[in-house]
């Protein structure tokens, strides 16, 4: 009726107004600069922390390999699990200002313990030239470019359904608190996945971990098709989607640690920080390429908001099937991954496993992926919608 229409219009106007910045809000340029400085400092600290863990992890006894890393990452994800609901509540109740202030003040609390962190003073440090030479020798080894090649290919193929969030909010009418609940519960399951690997799956072979988690992920992805078609077996769409999505995060947690443990085994002594940072860059860049591919896939079928709201979800179904197939295709390359740490050590010890061509291809792909991510990021800013997404 007319009263409801007026109330809806008032709610829409209020919602639109709430997203408008105030007159004294910082400019986009200033905000971007502060984010750049924050991100630079954050990743400097992250690389330093990873370097310490990588260096110490190489000193572990053979039968304990991976325990230190799993403990450190468990602590990291526990912090993420605790911080996510707190920051979500603070943002909802008090706005973004309090969250930004805490992000600035909390790191200051770590300055005292960091200043007293034990380290060898005046230790001999290899020159940049020497470290680059060691890294080049390392990446030329088949024990490096073969498993890292698998990590890159597998992560590139983890193409997500970029229209999924739009479907949940526009078609299923999920509210903001529901989407926040996805994030909060996902961090809990991610932590539990890491702990499950630390106490149980750490004895499994690396190939088995990838085969089982990828297969289960395919099953869960296909369950999303049931949700698209409205088949939820009597459960509410929110509960059905929540269980589906968060269990994927659990699988991601289980799958996360084997890769990082393998990377530490590949690091040459004395250049742990630079080499480990390079290996993680390969993995992260592959994720960036996968995200770009997922955006490009939006143009294959019509999955725009208006189309889905009007009842045509055929494109959404086809896109889900396609992305699930692409993700599962990563198993075709699983034999590139050594089965165990012992197999990796044998491959590393083989004097005939080196290949300058393999090392050159590995570094070229890494550099090109970084440049591609930067280029696509700039395109998204300069020409939004260039890939055909709505």
PDB file of C-alpha atoms in Angstrom, residues 60-353:
ATOM      1  CA  UNK A  60      63.721 -28.631  13.906  1.00  0.00           C
ATOM      2  CA  UNK A  61      64.488 -32.367  14.170  1.00  0.00           C
ATOM      3  CA  UNK A  62      63.272 -34.371  11.185  1.00  0.00           C
ATOM      4  CA  UNK A  63      60.456 -36.014  13.126  1.00  0.00           C
ATOM      5  CA  UNK A  64      59.217 -32.597  14.317  1.00  0.00           C
ATOM      6  CA  UNK A  65      59.339 -30.746  10.996  1.00  0.00           C
ATOM      7  CA  UNK A  66      56.278 -28.531  10.534  1.00  0.00           C
ATOM      8  CA  UNK A  67      55.313 -28.268  14.209  1.00  0.00           C
ATOM      9  CA  UNK A  68      56.814 -24.802  14.715  1.00  0.00           C
ATOM     10  CA  UNK A  69      55.154 -23.401  11.598  1.00  0.00           C
ATOM     11  CA  UNK A  70      51.800 -24.941  12.428  1.00  0.00           C
ATOM     12  CA  UNK A  71      51.972 -23.458  15.932  1.00  0.00           C
ATOM     13  CA  UNK A  72      52.885 -19.983  14.659  1.00  0.00           C
ATOM     14  CA  UNK A  73      50.183 -19.952  12.009  1.00  0.00           C
ATOM     15  CA  UNK A  74      47.679 -21.313  14.523  1.00  0.00           C
ATOM     16  CA  UNK A  75      48.453 -18.294  16.718  1.00  0.00           C
ATOM     17  CA  UNK A  76      48.054 -15.967  13.726  1.00  0.00           C
ATOM     18  CA  UNK A  77      44.682 -17.394  12.726  1.00  0.00           C
ATOM     19  CA  UNK A  78      43.530 -17.441  16.345  1.00  0.00           C
ATOM     20  CA  UNK A  79      44.191 -13.708  16.462  1.00  0.00           C
ATOM     21  CA  UNK A  80      42.256 -13.293  13.215  1.00  0.00           C
ATOM     22  CA  UNK A  81      39.407 -15.346  14.639  1.00  0.00           C
ATOM     23  CA  UNK A  82      39.208 -13.123  17.729  1.00  0.00           C
ATOM     24  CA  UNK A  83      39.689  -9.819  15.908  1.00  0.00           C
ATOM     25  CA  UNK A  84      37.071 -10.378  13.214  1.00  0.00           C
ATOM     26  CA  UNK A  85      33.926 -10.354  15.407  1.00  0.00           C
ATOM     27  CA  UNK A  86      35.329  -7.544  17.561  1.00  0.00           C
ATOM     28  CA  UNK A  87      36.103  -5.309  14.592  1.00  0.00           C
ATOM     29  CA  UNK A  88      32.742  -6.159  13.006  1.00  0.00           C
ATOM     30  CA  UNK A  89      30.922  -5.106  16.171  1.00  0.00           C
ATOM     31  CA  UNK A  90      32.963  -1.928  16.595  1.00  0.00           C
ATOM     32  CA  UNK A  91      32.405  -0.944  12.976  1.00  0.00           C
ATOM     33  CA  UNK A  92      28.651  -1.546  13.217  1.00  0.00           C
ATOM     34  CA  UNK A  93      28.262   0.213  16.548  1.00  0.00           C
ATOM     35  CA  UNK A  94      30.749   3.112  16.349  1.00  0.00           C
ATOM     36  CA  UNK A  95      31.762   3.449  12.708  1.00  0.00           C
ATOM     37  CA  UNK A  96      35.132   3.013  10.973  1.00  0.00           C
ATOM     38  CA  UNK A  97      37.043   5.675  12.963  1.00  0.00           C
ATOM     39  CA  UNK A  98      37.510   3.510  16.063  1.00  0.00           C
ATOM     40  CA  UNK A  99      38.705   0.578  13.944  1.00  0.00           C
ATOM     41  CA  UNK A 100      41.284   2.726  12.156  1.00  0.00           C
ATOM     42  CA  UNK A 101      42.554   4.148  15.475  1.00  0.00           C
ATOM     43  CA  UNK A 102      42.964   0.654  16.917  1.00  0.00           C
ATOM     44  CA  UNK A 103      44.841  -0.426  13.774  1.00  0.00           C
ATOM     45  CA  UNK A 104      47.256   2.441  14.423  1.00  0.00           C
ATOM     46  CA  UNK A 105      47.623   1.958  18.190  1.00  0.00           C
ATOM     47  CA  UNK A 106      47.702  -1.839  18.559  1.00  0.00           C
ATOM     48  CA  UNK A 107      51.006  -2.327  16.697  1.00  0.00           C
ATOM     49  CA  UNK A 108      52.635   0.149  19.099  1.00  0.00           C
ATOM     50  CA  UNK A 109      52.024  -2.337  21.911  1.00  0.00           C
ATOM     51  CA  UNK A 110      54.405  -4.759  20.198  1.00  0.00           C
ATOM     52  CA  UNK A 111      57.336  -2.345  20.045  1.00  0.00           C
ATOM     53  CA  UNK A 112      58.714  -3.227  23.505  1.00  0.00           C
ATOM     54  CA  UNK A 113      58.824  -7.031  23.028  1.00  0.00           C
ATOM     55  CA  UNK A 114      60.203  -6.545  19.507  1.00  0.00           C
ATOM     56  CA  UNK A 115      62.928  -4.237  20.805  1.00  0.00           C
ATOM     57  CA  UNK A 116      63.933  -6.977  23.259  1.00  0.00           C
ATOM     58  CA  UNK A 117      63.791  -9.779  20.717  1.00  0.00           C
ATOM     59  CA  UNK A 118      66.980 -11.815  20.961  1.00  0.00           C
ATOM     60  CA  UNK A 119      69.121 -11.808  17.861  1.00  0.00           C
ATOM     61  CA  UNK A 120      72.787 -12.238  17.085  1.00  0.00           C
ATOM     62  CA  UNK A 121      74.401  -8.813  16.920  1.00  0.00           C
ATOM     63  CA  UNK A 122      76.792  -7.844  14.131  1.00  0.00           C
ATOM     64  CA  UNK A 123      76.258 -11.150  12.368  1.00  0.00           C
ATOM     65  CA  UNK A 124      77.782 -11.518   8.942  1.00  0.00           C
ATOM     66  CA  UNK A 125      75.190 -10.829   6.281  1.00  0.00           C
ATOM     67  CA  UNK A 126      75.590 -12.028   2.736  1.00  0.00           C
ATOM     68  CA  UNK A 127      75.628  -9.347   0.083  1.00  0.00           C
ATOM     69  CA  UNK A 128      72.606  -8.800  -2.135  1.00  0.00           C
ATOM     70  CA  UNK A 129      74.556 -10.235  -5.042  1.00  0.00           C
ATOM     71  CA  UNK A 130      75.360 -13.406  -3.100  1.00  0.00           C
ATOM     72  CA  UNK A 131      71.774 -13.832  -1.928  1.00  0.00           C
ATOM     73  CA  UNK A 132      70.445 -13.334  -5.470  1.00  0.00           C
ATOM     74  CA  UNK A 133      72.953 -15.916  -6.684  1.00  0.00           C
ATOM     75  CA  UNK A 134      71.763 -18.412  -4.071  1.00  0.00           C
ATOM     76  CA  UNK A 135      68.140 -17.780  -4.960  1.00  0.00           C
ATOM     77  CA  UNK A 136      68.905 -18.273  -8.664  1.00  0.00           C
ATOM     78  CA  UNK A 137      70.648 -21.557  -7.908  1.00  0.00           C
ATOM     79  CA  UNK A 138      67.673 -22.552  -5.759  1.00  0.00           C
ATOM     80  CA  UNK A 139      64.974 -21.840  -8.358  1.00  0.00           C
ATOM     81  CA  UNK A 140      66.975 -23.714 -11.002  1.00  0.00           C
ATOM     82  CA  UNK A 141      66.598 -26.870  -8.945  1.00  0.00           C
ATOM     83  CA  UNK A 142      63.791 -29.179  -9.999  1.00  0.00           C
ATOM     84  CA  UNK A 143      63.001 -29.587  -6.303  1.00  0.00           C
ATOM     85  CA  UNK A 144      61.898 -25.923  -6.387  1.00  0.00           C
ATOM     86  CA  UNK A 145      60.380 -25.123  -9.771  1.00  0.00           C
ATOM     87  CA  UNK A 146      58.422 -28.372 -10.031  1.00  0.00           C
ATOM     88  CA  UNK A 147      56.471 -28.198  -6.715  1.00  0.00           C
ATOM     89  CA  UNK A 148      56.206 -24.403  -6.886  1.00  0.00           C
ATOM     90  CA  UNK A 149      54.944 -24.824 -10.444  1.00  0.00           C
ATOM     91  CA  UNK A 150      52.177 -27.001  -9.047  1.00  0.00           C
ATOM     92  CA  UNK A 151      51.369 -24.422  -6.367  1.00  0.00           C
ATOM     93  CA  UNK A 152      51.125 -21.701  -9.016  1.00  0.00           C
ATOM     94  CA  UNK A 153      49.000 -23.728 -11.452  1.00  0.00           C
ATOM     95  CA  UNK A 154      46.719 -25.016  -8.707  1.00  0.00           C
ATOM     96  CA  UNK A 155      46.123 -21.554  -7.242  1.00  0.00           C
ATOM     97  CA  UNK A 156      45.513 -20.018 -10.685  1.00  0.00           C
ATOM     98  CA  UNK A 157      42.809 -22.632 -11.253  1.00  0.00           C
ATOM     99  CA  UNK A 158      41.035 -21.753  -8.003  1.00  0.00           C
ATOM    100  CA  UNK A 159      38.722 -19.430  -9.911  1.00  0.00           C
ATOM    101  CA  UNK A 160      35.813 -18.322  -7.768  1.00  0.00           C
ATOM    102  CA  UNK A 161      32.268 -17.387  -8.727  1.00  0.00           C
ATOM    103  CA  UNK A 162      32.518 -13.601  -8.631  1.00  0.00           C
ATOM    104  CA  UNK A 163      28.729 -13.224  -8.836  1.00  0.00           C
ATOM    105  CA  UNK A 164      28.051 -15.352  -5.758  1.00  0.00           C
ATOM    106  CA  UNK A 165      27.888 -12.493  -3.243  1.00  0.00           C
ATOM    107  CA  UNK A 166      25.543 -10.546  -5.530  1.00  0.00           C
ATOM    108  CA  UNK A 167      23.297 -13.604  -5.777  1.00  0.00           C
ATOM    109  CA  UNK A 168      23.126 -13.993  -2.007  1.00  0.00           C
ATOM    110  CA  UNK A 169      22.265 -10.345  -1.372  1.00  0.00           C
ATOM    111  CA  UNK A 170      20.039  -9.570  -4.367  1.00  0.00           C
ATOM    112  CA  UNK A 171      18.202 -12.846  -4.985  1.00  0.00           C
ATOM    113  CA  UNK A 172      18.184 -14.472  -1.547  1.00  0.00           C
ATOM    114  CA  UNK A 173      17.972 -11.062   0.177  1.00  0.00           C
ATOM    115  CA  UNK A 174      20.734 -11.762   2.675  1.00  0.00           C
ATOM    116  CA  UNK A 175      21.258  -8.778   4.952  1.00  0.00           C
ATOM    117  CA  UNK A 176      24.557  -7.191   5.964  1.00  0.00           C
ATOM    118  CA  UNK A 177      24.624  -8.964   9.330  1.00  0.00           C
ATOM    119  CA  UNK A 178      24.273 -12.290   7.541  1.00  0.00           C
ATOM    120  CA  UNK A 179      27.241 -11.529   5.305  1.00  0.00           C
ATOM    121  CA  UNK A 180      29.233 -10.451   8.372  1.00  0.00           C
ATOM    122  CA  UNK A 181      28.303 -13.740  10.023  1.00  0.00           C
ATOM    123  CA  UNK A 182      29.822 -15.561   7.051  1.00  0.00           C
ATOM    124  CA  UNK A 183      33.110 -13.754   7.685  1.00  0.00           C
ATOM    125  CA  UNK A 184      33.105 -14.336  11.449  1.00  0.00           C
ATOM    126  CA  UNK A 185      32.307 -18.052  11.253  1.00  0.00           C
ATOM    127  CA  UNK A 186      34.728 -18.492   8.326  1.00  0.00           C
ATOM    128  CA  UNK A 187      37.660 -17.259  10.434  1.00  0.00           C
ATOM    129  CA  UNK A 188      36.705 -19.747  13.161  1.00  0.00           C
ATOM    130  CA  UNK A 189      36.629 -22.632  10.686  1.00  0.00           C
ATOM    131  CA  UNK A 190      39.884 -21.468   9.110  1.00  0.00           C
ATOM    132  CA  UNK A 191      41.540 -21.655  12.535  1.00  0.00           C
ATOM    133  CA  UNK A 192      40.031 -25.077  13.194  1.00  0.00           C
ATOM    134  CA  UNK A 193      41.331 -26.261   9.829  1.00  0.00           C
ATOM    135  CA  UNK A 194      44.866 -25.208  10.755  1.00  0.00           C
ATOM    136  CA  UNK A 195      44.562 -26.954  14.121  1.00  0.00           C
ATOM    137  CA  UNK A 196      43.176 -30.084  12.449  1.00  0.00           C
ATOM    138  CA  UNK A 197      46.258 -30.228  10.234  1.00  0.00           C
ATOM    139  CA  UNK A 198      48.606 -29.604  13.171  1.00  0.00           C
ATOM    140  CA  UNK A 199      47.202 -32.443  15.295  1.00  0.00           C
ATOM    141  CA  UNK A 200      45.935 -34.918  12.703  1.00  0.00           C
ATOM    142  CA  UNK A 201      46.560 -34.319   9.010  1.00  0.00           C
ATOM    143  CA  UNK A 202      50.254 -33.475   9.434  1.00  0.00           C
ATOM    144  CA  UNK A 203      51.013 -37.180   9.044  1.00  0.00           C
ATOM    145  CA  UNK A 204      49.217 -37.326   5.700  1.00  0.00           C
ATOM    146  CA  UNK A 205      51.126 -37.044   2.442  1.00  0.00           C
ATOM    147  CA  UNK A 206      50.923 -33.686   0.666  1.00  0.00           C
ATOM    148  CA  UNK A 207      49.249 -35.203  -2.360  1.00  0.00           C
ATOM    149  CA  UNK A 208      46.584 -36.841  -0.212  1.00  0.00           C
ATOM    150  CA  UNK A 209      45.815 -33.500   1.433  1.00  0.00           C
ATOM    151  CA  UNK A 210      45.263 -31.812  -1.931  1.00  0.00           C
ATOM    152  CA  UNK A 211      43.275 -34.704  -3.404  1.00  0.00           C
ATOM    153  CA  UNK A 212      40.889 -35.003  -0.452  1.00  0.00           C
ATOM    154  CA  UNK A 213      40.358 -31.266   0.137  1.00  0.00           C
ATOM    155  CA  UNK A 214      39.895 -30.497  -3.563  1.00  0.00           C
ATOM    156  CA  UNK A 215      37.394 -33.331  -3.961  1.00  0.00           C
ATOM    157  CA  UNK A 216      35.395 -32.179  -0.946  1.00  0.00           C
ATOM    158  CA  UNK A 217      35.514 -28.612  -2.231  1.00  0.00           C
ATOM    159  CA  UNK A 218      34.008 -29.809  -5.527  1.00  0.00           C
ATOM    160  CA  UNK A 219      31.152 -31.482  -3.658  1.00  0.00           C
ATOM    161  CA  UNK A 220      30.472 -28.326  -1.652  1.00  0.00           C
ATOM    162  CA  UNK A 221      30.602 -26.191  -4.786  1.00  0.00           C
ATOM    163  CA  UNK A 222      28.030 -28.427  -6.443  1.00  0.00           C
ATOM    164  CA  UNK A 223      25.813 -27.985  -3.389  1.00  0.00           C
ATOM    165  CA  UNK A 224      25.735 -24.307  -4.278  1.00  0.00           C
ATOM    166  CA  UNK A 225      23.812 -25.312  -7.414  1.00  0.00           C
ATOM    167  CA  UNK A 226      21.122 -26.801  -5.184  1.00  0.00           C
ATOM    168  CA  UNK A 227      20.926 -23.516  -3.318  1.00  0.00           C
ATOM    169  CA  UNK A 228      20.619 -21.607  -6.606  1.00  0.00           C
ATOM    170  CA  UNK A 229      17.726 -23.879  -7.573  1.00  0.00           C
ATOM    171  CA  UNK A 230      16.082 -23.396  -4.175  1.00  0.00           C
ATOM    172  CA  UNK A 231      16.699 -26.962  -2.955  1.00  0.00           C
ATOM    173  CA  UNK A 232      17.821 -26.687   0.677  1.00  0.00           C
ATOM    174  CA  UNK A 233      16.286 -29.872   2.195  1.00  0.00           C
ATOM    175  CA  UNK A 234      14.078 -27.908   4.567  1.00  0.00           C
ATOM    176  CA  UNK A 235      16.860 -25.657   5.852  1.00  0.00           C
ATOM    177  CA  UNK A 236      16.732 -21.904   5.519  1.00  0.00           C
ATOM    178  CA  UNK A 237      18.827 -20.584   2.619  1.00  0.00           C
ATOM    179  CA  UNK A 238      21.047 -18.757   5.117  1.00  0.00           C
ATOM    180  CA  UNK A 239      21.865 -21.873   7.158  1.00  0.00           C
ATOM    181  CA  UNK A 240      22.401 -23.914   3.995  1.00  0.00           C
ATOM    182  CA  UNK A 241      24.733 -21.320   2.490  1.00  0.00           C
ATOM    183  CA  UNK A 242      26.515 -20.771   5.814  1.00  0.00           C
ATOM    184  CA  UNK A 243      27.341 -24.444   6.242  1.00  0.00           C
ATOM    185  CA  UNK A 244      28.463 -24.692   2.635  1.00  0.00           C
ATOM    186  CA  UNK A 245      30.744 -21.658   2.592  1.00  0.00           C
ATOM    187  CA  UNK A 246      32.331 -21.984   6.023  1.00  0.00           C
ATOM    188  CA  UNK A 247      33.276 -25.632   5.506  1.00  0.00           C
ATOM    189  CA  UNK A 248      35.228 -24.491   2.455  1.00  0.00           C
ATOM    190  CA  UNK A 249      37.245 -22.271   4.807  1.00  0.00           C
ATOM    191  CA  UNK A 250      37.962 -25.297   6.991  1.00  0.00           C
ATOM    192  CA  UNK A 251      39.346 -27.087   3.940  1.00  0.00           C
ATOM    193  CA  UNK A 252      41.442 -24.010   3.106  1.00  0.00           C
ATOM    194  CA  UNK A 253      42.910 -24.118   6.609  1.00  0.00           C
ATOM    195  CA  UNK A 254      43.845 -27.789   6.229  1.00  0.00           C
ATOM    196  CA  UNK A 255      45.370 -27.106   2.818  1.00  0.00           C
ATOM    197  CA  UNK A 256      47.299 -23.984   3.857  1.00  0.00           C
ATOM    198  CA  UNK A 257      50.056 -25.441   6.033  1.00  0.00           C
ATOM    199  CA  UNK A 258      51.463 -28.173   3.753  1.00  0.00           C
ATOM    200  CA  UNK A 259      52.402 -25.529   1.192  1.00  0.00           C
ATOM    201  CA  UNK A 260      54.160 -23.279   3.707  1.00  0.00           C
ATOM    202  CA  UNK A 261      56.024 -26.231   5.247  1.00  0.00           C
ATOM    203  CA  UNK A 262      57.207 -27.260   1.796  1.00  0.00           C
ATOM    204  CA  UNK A 263      58.373 -23.696   1.077  1.00  0.00           C
ATOM    205  CA  UNK A 264      60.585 -23.680   4.176  1.00  0.00           C
ATOM    206  CA  UNK A 265      62.239 -26.891   3.017  1.00  0.00           C
ATOM    207  CA  UNK A 266      63.125 -25.133  -0.227  1.00  0.00           C
ATOM    208  CA  UNK A 267      64.795 -22.087   1.375  1.00  0.00           C
ATOM    209  CA  UNK A 268      68.622 -21.945   1.224  1.00  0.00           C
ATOM    210  CA  UNK A 269      70.327 -21.257   4.550  1.00  0.00           C
ATOM    211  CA  UNK A 270      71.181 -17.605   5.025  1.00  0.00           C
ATOM    212  CA  UNK A 271      68.573 -16.357   2.550  1.00  0.00           C
ATOM    213  CA  UNK A 272      65.425 -17.646   4.225  1.00  0.00           C
ATOM    214  CA  UNK A 273      63.669 -14.281   4.241  1.00  0.00           C
ATOM    215  CA  UNK A 274      64.194 -13.390   0.590  1.00  0.00           C
ATOM    216  CA  UNK A 275      63.526 -16.890  -0.740  1.00  0.00           C
ATOM    217  CA  UNK A 276      60.472 -17.526   1.449  1.00  0.00           C
ATOM    218  CA  UNK A 277      59.052 -14.123   0.475  1.00  0.00           C
ATOM    219  CA  UNK A 278      59.546 -15.046  -3.190  1.00  0.00           C
ATOM    220  CA  UNK A 279      57.800 -18.390  -2.777  1.00  0.00           C
ATOM    221  CA  UNK A 280      54.820 -16.834  -1.000  1.00  0.00           C
ATOM    222  CA  UNK A 281      54.727 -14.134  -3.700  1.00  0.00           C
ATOM    223  CA  UNK A 282      54.326 -16.884  -6.302  1.00  0.00           C
ATOM    224  CA  UNK A 283      51.373 -18.296  -4.397  1.00  0.00           C
ATOM    225  CA  UNK A 284      49.779 -14.890  -3.787  1.00  0.00           C
ATOM    226  CA  UNK A 285      50.248 -13.771  -7.395  1.00  0.00           C
ATOM    227  CA  UNK A 286      48.541 -16.936  -8.591  1.00  0.00           C
ATOM    228  CA  UNK A 287      45.606 -16.039  -6.359  1.00  0.00           C
ATOM    229  CA  UNK A 288      45.523 -12.574  -7.943  1.00  0.00           C
ATOM    230  CA  UNK A 289      45.476 -14.087 -11.422  1.00  0.00           C
ATOM    231  CA  UNK A 290      42.631 -16.409 -10.369  1.00  0.00           C
ATOM    232  CA  UNK A 291      40.654 -13.424  -9.097  1.00  0.00           C
ATOM    233  CA  UNK A 292      41.179 -11.612 -12.400  1.00  0.00           C
ATOM    234  CA  UNK A 293      40.040 -14.684 -14.329  1.00  0.00           C
ATOM    235  CA  UNK A 294      36.924 -14.965 -12.169  1.00  0.00           C
ATOM    236  CA  UNK A 295      36.063 -11.369 -13.055  1.00  0.00           C
ATOM    237  CA  UNK A 296      36.542 -12.055 -16.771  1.00  0.00           C
ATOM    238  CA  UNK A 297      34.245 -15.096 -16.608  1.00  0.00           C
ATOM    239  CA  UNK A 298      31.341 -12.834 -15.622  1.00  0.00           C
ATOM    240  CA  UNK A 299      30.957 -11.826 -19.245  1.00  0.00           C
ATOM    241  CA  UNK A 300      30.282 -15.361 -20.538  1.00  0.00           C
ATOM    242  CA  UNK A 301      26.707 -15.551 -19.234  1.00  0.00           C
ATOM    243  CA  UNK A 302      24.362 -12.844 -18.008  1.00  0.00           C
ATOM    244  CA  UNK A 303      24.696 -12.866 -14.227  1.00  0.00           C
ATOM    245  CA  UNK A 304      23.878  -9.212 -13.694  1.00  0.00           C
ATOM    246  CA  UNK A 305      21.818  -8.160 -10.698  1.00  0.00           C
ATOM    247  CA  UNK A 306      18.755  -7.195 -12.754  1.00  0.00           C
ATOM    248  CA  UNK A 307      18.744 -10.483 -14.631  1.00  0.00           C
ATOM    249  CA  UNK A 308      18.939 -12.597 -11.480  1.00  0.00           C
ATOM    250  CA  UNK A 309      16.364 -10.519  -9.610  1.00  0.00           C
ATOM    251  CA  UNK A 310      13.970 -10.995 -12.552  1.00  0.00           C
ATOM    252  CA  UNK A 311      14.196 -14.754 -12.073  1.00  0.00           C
ATOM    253  CA  UNK A 312      16.739 -15.798 -14.715  1.00  0.00           C
ATOM    254  CA  UNK A 313      19.390 -17.729 -12.796  1.00  0.00           C
ATOM    255  CA  UNK A 314      20.487 -20.010 -15.636  1.00  0.00           C
ATOM    256  CA  UNK A 315      23.691 -18.020 -16.106  1.00  0.00           C
ATOM    257  CA  UNK A 316      24.471 -18.308 -12.402  1.00  0.00           C
ATOM    258  CA  UNK A 317      24.048 -22.079 -12.537  1.00  0.00           C
ATOM    259  CA  UNK A 318      26.298 -22.427 -15.585  1.00  0.00           C
ATOM    260  CA  UNK A 319      28.958 -20.164 -14.067  1.00  0.00           C
ATOM    261  CA  UNK A 320      28.988 -22.224 -10.853  1.00  0.00           C
ATOM    262  CA  UNK A 321      29.433 -25.457 -12.816  1.00  0.00           C
ATOM    263  CA  UNK A 322      32.243 -23.922 -14.870  1.00  0.00           C
ATOM    264  CA  UNK A 323      34.188 -22.540 -11.896  1.00  0.00           C
ATOM    265  CA  UNK A 324      33.789 -25.828 -10.007  1.00  0.00           C
ATOM    266  CA  UNK A 325      35.217 -27.736 -12.969  1.00  0.00           C
ATOM    267  CA  UNK A 326      38.148 -25.335 -13.294  1.00  0.00           C
ATOM    268  CA  UNK A 327      38.942 -25.582  -9.572  1.00  0.00           C
ATOM    269  CA  UNK A 328      38.862 -29.380  -9.614  1.00  0.00           C
ATOM    270  CA  UNK A 329      41.145 -29.464 -12.679  1.00  0.00           C
ATOM    271  CA  UNK A 330      44.040 -28.634 -10.348  1.00  0.00           C
ATOM    272  CA  UNK A 331      44.146 -32.335  -9.434  1.00  0.00           C
ATOM    273  CA  UNK A 332      45.407 -33.105 -12.942  1.00  0.00           C
ATOM    274  CA  UNK A 333      48.764 -31.610 -11.916  1.00  0.00           C
ATOM    275  CA  UNK A 334      49.039 -33.122  -8.424  1.00  0.00           C
ATOM    276  CA  UNK A 335      51.854 -35.474  -9.466  1.00  0.00           C
ATOM    277  CA  UNK A 336      54.100 -32.428  -9.828  1.00  0.00           C
ATOM    278  CA  UNK A 337      53.942 -32.206  -6.029  1.00  0.00           C
ATOM    279  CA  UNK A 338      56.302 -34.460  -4.042  1.00  0.00           C
ATOM    280  CA  UNK A 339      54.368 -36.950  -1.978  1.00  0.00           C
ATOM    281  CA  UNK A 340      56.281 -36.373   1.268  1.00  0.00           C
ATOM    282  CA  UNK A 341      59.101 -34.309   2.761  1.00  0.00           C
ATOM    283  CA  UNK A 342      61.413 -37.260   2.134  1.00  0.00           C
ATOM    284  CA  UNK A 343      60.558 -37.250  -1.583  1.00  0.00           C
ATOM    285  CA  UNK A 344      61.299 -33.534  -1.710  1.00  0.00           C
ATOM    286  CA  UNK A 345      64.668 -34.091  -0.035  1.00  0.00           C
ATOM    287  CA  UNK A 346      65.562 -36.806  -2.577  1.00  0.00           C
ATOM    288  CA  UNK A 347      64.629 -34.487  -5.429  1.00  0.00           C
ATOM    289  CA  UNK A 348      66.730 -31.731  -3.869  1.00  0.00           C
ATOM    290  CA  UNK A 349      69.737 -34.043  -3.497  1.00  0.00           C
ATOM    291  CA  UNK A 350      69.656 -35.218  -7.108  1.00  0.00           C
ATOM    292  CA  UNK A 351      72.699 -33.576  -8.783  1.00  0.00           C
ATOM    293  CA  UNK A 352      71.024 -33.857 -12.210  1.00  0.00           C
ATOM    294  CA  UNK A 353      67.778 -32.130 -11.225  1.00  0.00           C
TER     295      UNK A 353
END
